[in-house]
PDB file of C-alpha atoms in Angstrom:
ATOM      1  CA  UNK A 163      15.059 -10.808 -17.363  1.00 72.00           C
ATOM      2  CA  UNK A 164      18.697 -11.219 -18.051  1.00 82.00           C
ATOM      3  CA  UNK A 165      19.977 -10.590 -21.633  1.00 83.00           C
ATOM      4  CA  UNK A 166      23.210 -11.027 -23.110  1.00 88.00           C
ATOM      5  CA  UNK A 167      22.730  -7.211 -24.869  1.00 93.00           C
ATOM      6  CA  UNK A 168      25.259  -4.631 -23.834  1.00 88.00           C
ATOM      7  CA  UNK A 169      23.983  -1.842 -24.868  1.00 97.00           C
ATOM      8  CA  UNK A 170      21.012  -0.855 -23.057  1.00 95.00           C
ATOM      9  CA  UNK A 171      19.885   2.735 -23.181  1.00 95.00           C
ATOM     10  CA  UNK A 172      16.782   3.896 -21.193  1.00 95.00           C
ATOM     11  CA  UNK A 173      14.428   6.478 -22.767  1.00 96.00           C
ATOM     12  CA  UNK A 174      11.438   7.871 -23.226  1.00 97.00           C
ATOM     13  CA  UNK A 175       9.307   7.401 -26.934  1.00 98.00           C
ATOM     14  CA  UNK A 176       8.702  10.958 -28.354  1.00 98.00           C
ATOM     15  CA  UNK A 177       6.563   9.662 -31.611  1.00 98.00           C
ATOM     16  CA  UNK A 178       5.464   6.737 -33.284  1.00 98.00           C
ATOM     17  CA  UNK A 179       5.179   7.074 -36.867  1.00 97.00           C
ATOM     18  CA  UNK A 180       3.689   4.040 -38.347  1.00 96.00           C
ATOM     19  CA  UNK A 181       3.819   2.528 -41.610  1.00 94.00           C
ATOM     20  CA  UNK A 182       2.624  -0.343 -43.762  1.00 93.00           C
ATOM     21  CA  UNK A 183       3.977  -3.100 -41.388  1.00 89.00           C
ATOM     22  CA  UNK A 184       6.582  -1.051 -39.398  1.00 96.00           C
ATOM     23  CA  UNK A 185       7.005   2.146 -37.478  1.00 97.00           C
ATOM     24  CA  UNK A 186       9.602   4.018 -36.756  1.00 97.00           C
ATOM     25  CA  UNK A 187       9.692   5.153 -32.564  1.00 98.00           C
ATOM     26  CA  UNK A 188      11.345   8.015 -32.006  1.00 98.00           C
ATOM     27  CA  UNK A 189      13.240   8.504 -28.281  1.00 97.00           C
ATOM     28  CA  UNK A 190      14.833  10.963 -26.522  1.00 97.00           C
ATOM     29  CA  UNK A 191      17.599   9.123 -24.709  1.00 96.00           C
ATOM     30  CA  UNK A 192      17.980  10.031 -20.870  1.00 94.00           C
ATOM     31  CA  UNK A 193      21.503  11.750 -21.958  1.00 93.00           C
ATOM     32  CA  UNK A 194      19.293  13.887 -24.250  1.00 95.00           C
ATOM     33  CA  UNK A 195      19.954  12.603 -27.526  1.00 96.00           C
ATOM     34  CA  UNK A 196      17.331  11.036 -29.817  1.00 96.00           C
ATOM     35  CA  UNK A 197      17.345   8.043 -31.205  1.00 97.00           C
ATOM     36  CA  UNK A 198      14.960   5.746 -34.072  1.00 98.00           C
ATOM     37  CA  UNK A 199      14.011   2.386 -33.894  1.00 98.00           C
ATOM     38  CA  UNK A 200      12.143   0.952 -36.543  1.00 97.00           C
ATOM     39  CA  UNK A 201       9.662  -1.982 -35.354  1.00 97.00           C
ATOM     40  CA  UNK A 202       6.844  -3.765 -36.410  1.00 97.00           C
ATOM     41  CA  UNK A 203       3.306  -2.932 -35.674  1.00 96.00           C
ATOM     42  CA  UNK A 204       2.271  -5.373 -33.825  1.00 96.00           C
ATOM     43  CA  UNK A 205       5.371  -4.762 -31.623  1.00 96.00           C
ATOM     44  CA  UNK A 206       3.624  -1.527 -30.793  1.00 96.00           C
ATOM     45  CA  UNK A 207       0.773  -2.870 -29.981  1.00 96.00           C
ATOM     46  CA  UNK A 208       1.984  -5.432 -27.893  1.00 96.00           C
ATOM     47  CA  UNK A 209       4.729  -3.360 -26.060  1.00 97.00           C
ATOM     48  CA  UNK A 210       1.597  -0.300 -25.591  1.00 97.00           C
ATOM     49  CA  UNK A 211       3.780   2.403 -26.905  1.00 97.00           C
ATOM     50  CA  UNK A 212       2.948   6.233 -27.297  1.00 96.00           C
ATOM     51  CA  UNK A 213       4.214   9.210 -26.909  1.00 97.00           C
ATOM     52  CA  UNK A 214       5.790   9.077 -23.004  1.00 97.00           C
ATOM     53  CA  UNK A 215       5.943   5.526 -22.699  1.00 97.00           C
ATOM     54  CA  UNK A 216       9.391   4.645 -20.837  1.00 97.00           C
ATOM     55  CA  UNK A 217      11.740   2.555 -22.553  1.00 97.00           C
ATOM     56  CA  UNK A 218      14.937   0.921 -23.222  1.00 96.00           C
ATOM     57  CA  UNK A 219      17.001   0.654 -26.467  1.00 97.00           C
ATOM     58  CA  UNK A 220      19.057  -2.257 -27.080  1.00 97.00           C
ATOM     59  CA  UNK A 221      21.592  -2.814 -29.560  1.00 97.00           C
ATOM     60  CA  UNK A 222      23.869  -5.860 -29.663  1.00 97.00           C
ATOM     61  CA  UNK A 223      27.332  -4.507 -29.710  1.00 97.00           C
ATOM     62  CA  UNK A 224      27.682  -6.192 -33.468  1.00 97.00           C
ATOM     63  CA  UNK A 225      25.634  -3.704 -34.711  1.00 97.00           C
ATOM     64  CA  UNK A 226      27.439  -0.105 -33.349  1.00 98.00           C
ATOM     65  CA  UNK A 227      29.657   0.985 -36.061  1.00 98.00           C
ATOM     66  CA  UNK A 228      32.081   3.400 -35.817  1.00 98.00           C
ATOM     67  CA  UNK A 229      33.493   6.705 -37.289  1.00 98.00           C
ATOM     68  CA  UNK A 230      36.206   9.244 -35.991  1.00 97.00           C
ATOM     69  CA  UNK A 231      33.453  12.072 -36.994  1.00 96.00           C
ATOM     70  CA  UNK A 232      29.925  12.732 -38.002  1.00 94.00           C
ATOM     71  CA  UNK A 233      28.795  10.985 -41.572  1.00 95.00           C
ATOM     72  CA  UNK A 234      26.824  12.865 -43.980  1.00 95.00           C
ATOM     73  CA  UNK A 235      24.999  11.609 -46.726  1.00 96.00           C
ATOM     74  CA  UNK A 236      24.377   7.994 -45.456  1.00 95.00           C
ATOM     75  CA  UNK A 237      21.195   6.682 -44.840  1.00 95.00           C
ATOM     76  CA  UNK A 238      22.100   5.835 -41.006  1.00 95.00           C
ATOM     77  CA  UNK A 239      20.179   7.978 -38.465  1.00 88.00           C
ATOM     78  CA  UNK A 240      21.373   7.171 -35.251  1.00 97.00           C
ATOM     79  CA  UNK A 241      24.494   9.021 -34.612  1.00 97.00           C
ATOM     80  CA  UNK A 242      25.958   9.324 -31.447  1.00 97.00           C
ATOM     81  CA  UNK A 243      28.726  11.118 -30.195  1.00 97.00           C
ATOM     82  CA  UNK A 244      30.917  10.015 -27.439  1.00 97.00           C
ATOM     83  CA  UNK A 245      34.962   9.002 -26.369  1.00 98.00           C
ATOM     84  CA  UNK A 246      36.259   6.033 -26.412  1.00 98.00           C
ATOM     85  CA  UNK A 247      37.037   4.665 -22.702  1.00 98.00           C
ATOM     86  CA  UNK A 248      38.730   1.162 -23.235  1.00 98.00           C
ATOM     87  CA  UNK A 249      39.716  -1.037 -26.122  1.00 98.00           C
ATOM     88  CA  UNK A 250      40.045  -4.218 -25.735  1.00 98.00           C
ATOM     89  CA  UNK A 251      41.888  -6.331 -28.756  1.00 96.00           C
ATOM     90  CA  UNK A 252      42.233  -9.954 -30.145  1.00 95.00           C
ATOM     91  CA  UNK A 253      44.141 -11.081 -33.177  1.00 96.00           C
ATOM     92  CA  UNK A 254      40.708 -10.729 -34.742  1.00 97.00           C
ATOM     93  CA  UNK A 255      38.425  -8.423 -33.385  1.00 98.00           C
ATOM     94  CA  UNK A 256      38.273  -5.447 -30.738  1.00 98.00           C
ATOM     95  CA  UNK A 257      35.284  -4.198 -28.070  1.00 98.00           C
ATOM     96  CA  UNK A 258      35.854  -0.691 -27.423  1.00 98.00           C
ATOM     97  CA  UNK A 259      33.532   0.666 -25.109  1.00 98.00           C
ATOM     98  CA  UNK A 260      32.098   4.361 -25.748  1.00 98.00           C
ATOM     99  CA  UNK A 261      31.271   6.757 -23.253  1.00 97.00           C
ATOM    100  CA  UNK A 262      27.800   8.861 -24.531  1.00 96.00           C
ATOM    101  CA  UNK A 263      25.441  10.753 -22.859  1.00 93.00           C
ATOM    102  CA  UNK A 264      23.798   9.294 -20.345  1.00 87.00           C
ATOM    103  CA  UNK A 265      25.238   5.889 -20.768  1.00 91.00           C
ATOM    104  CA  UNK A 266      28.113   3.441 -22.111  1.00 95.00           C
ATOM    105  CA  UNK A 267      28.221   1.324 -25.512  1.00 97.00           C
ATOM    106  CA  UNK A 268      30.062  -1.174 -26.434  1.00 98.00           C
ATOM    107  CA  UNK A 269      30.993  -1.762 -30.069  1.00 98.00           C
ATOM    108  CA  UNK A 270      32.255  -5.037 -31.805  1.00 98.00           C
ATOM    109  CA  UNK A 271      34.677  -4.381 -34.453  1.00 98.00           C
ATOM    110  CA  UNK A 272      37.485  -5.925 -36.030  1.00 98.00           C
ATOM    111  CA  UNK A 273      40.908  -5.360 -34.950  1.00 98.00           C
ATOM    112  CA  UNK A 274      42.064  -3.734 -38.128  1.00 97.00           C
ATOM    113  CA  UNK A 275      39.333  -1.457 -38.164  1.00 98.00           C
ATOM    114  CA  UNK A 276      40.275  -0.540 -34.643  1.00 98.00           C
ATOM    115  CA  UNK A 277      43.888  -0.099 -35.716  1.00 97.00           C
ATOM    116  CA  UNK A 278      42.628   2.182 -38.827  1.00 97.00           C
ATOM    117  CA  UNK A 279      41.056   4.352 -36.937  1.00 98.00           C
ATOM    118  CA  UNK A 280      43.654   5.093 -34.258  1.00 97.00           C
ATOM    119  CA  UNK A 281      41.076   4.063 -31.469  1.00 98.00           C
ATOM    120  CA  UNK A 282      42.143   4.544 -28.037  1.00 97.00           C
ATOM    121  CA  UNK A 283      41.098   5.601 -24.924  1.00 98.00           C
ATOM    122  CA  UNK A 284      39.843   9.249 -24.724  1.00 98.00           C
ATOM    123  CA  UNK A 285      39.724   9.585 -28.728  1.00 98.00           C
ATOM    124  CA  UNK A 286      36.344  11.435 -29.950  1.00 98.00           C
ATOM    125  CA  UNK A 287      34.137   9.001 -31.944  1.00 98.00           C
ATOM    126  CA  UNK A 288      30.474   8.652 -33.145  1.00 98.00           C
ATOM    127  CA  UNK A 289      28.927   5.428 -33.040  1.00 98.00           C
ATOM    128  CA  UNK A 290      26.483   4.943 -36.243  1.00 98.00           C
ATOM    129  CA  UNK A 291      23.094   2.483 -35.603  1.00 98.00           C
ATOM    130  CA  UNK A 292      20.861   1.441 -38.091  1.00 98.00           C
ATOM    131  CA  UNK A 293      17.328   2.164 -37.127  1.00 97.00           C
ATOM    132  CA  UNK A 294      16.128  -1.136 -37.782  1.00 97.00           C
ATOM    133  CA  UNK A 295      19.064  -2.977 -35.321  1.00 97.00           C
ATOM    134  CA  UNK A 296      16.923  -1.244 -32.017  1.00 98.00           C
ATOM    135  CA  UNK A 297      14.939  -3.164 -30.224  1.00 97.00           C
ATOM    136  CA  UNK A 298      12.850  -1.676 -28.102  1.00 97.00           C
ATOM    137  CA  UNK A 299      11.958  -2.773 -24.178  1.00 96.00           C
ATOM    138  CA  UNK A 300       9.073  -1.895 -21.608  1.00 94.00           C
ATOM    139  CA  UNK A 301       9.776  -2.104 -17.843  1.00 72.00           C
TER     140      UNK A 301
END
């Protein structure tokens, strides 16, 4: 299957904590970091995860944020360090593609953010995912 999702990190779940309706899956990214998803049950039944189970984590490059250092006191989990490697800008928007552990992403931002934060290539940043924006393959 081909999908139009940039950022695709493999991984392997660590735990699934489950809820009401949802659960959040915990990975350790091959680069070592960990990362949350936050799914629906019936997600983890169908996709058969537990603890080991290899995955991937996808995020559509809409929903990386980004931050010139590590954010405290926000309710966003998934932080993850990296450099910036290219920016590419419109009159509206920018893609700047991260370099992390283990893998690339590729945030979607607008242009003036861009500009505020002085991105450019080889410029520390730390792109910010809400848990609930992973989705979560199976090979």
């Amino acid at each position: 299957m081909t999908l139009s999702i940039r950022n695709q990190l493999p991984g392997t779940v660590t735990t699934v904590t489950p809820g009401e309706a949802m659960a959040t899956v915990r990975i350790r990214l091959d680069g070592g970091q960990d990362l949350t998803a936050a799914i629906t049950l019936e997600s983890i039944a169908e996709l058969g995860l537990t603890q080991g189970s290899p995955v991937r984590a996808l995020v559509k490059s809409t929903e990386v944020s980004l931050a010139t250092a590590p954010v405290q006191n926000v309710s966003i989990r998934n932080q993850l360090p990296g450099t910036v490697t290219a920016v590419a800008t419109g009159a509206a928007m920018a893609t700047v593609k991260i370099a992390v552990e283990g893998g690339v992403l590729t945030s979607a931002i607008t242009a003036e953010a861009a500009t505020d934060l002085a991105l450019v290539a080889g410029a520390p940043v730390v792109a910010l995912i809400k848990s609930t924006e992973v989705s979560l393959a199976t090979a």
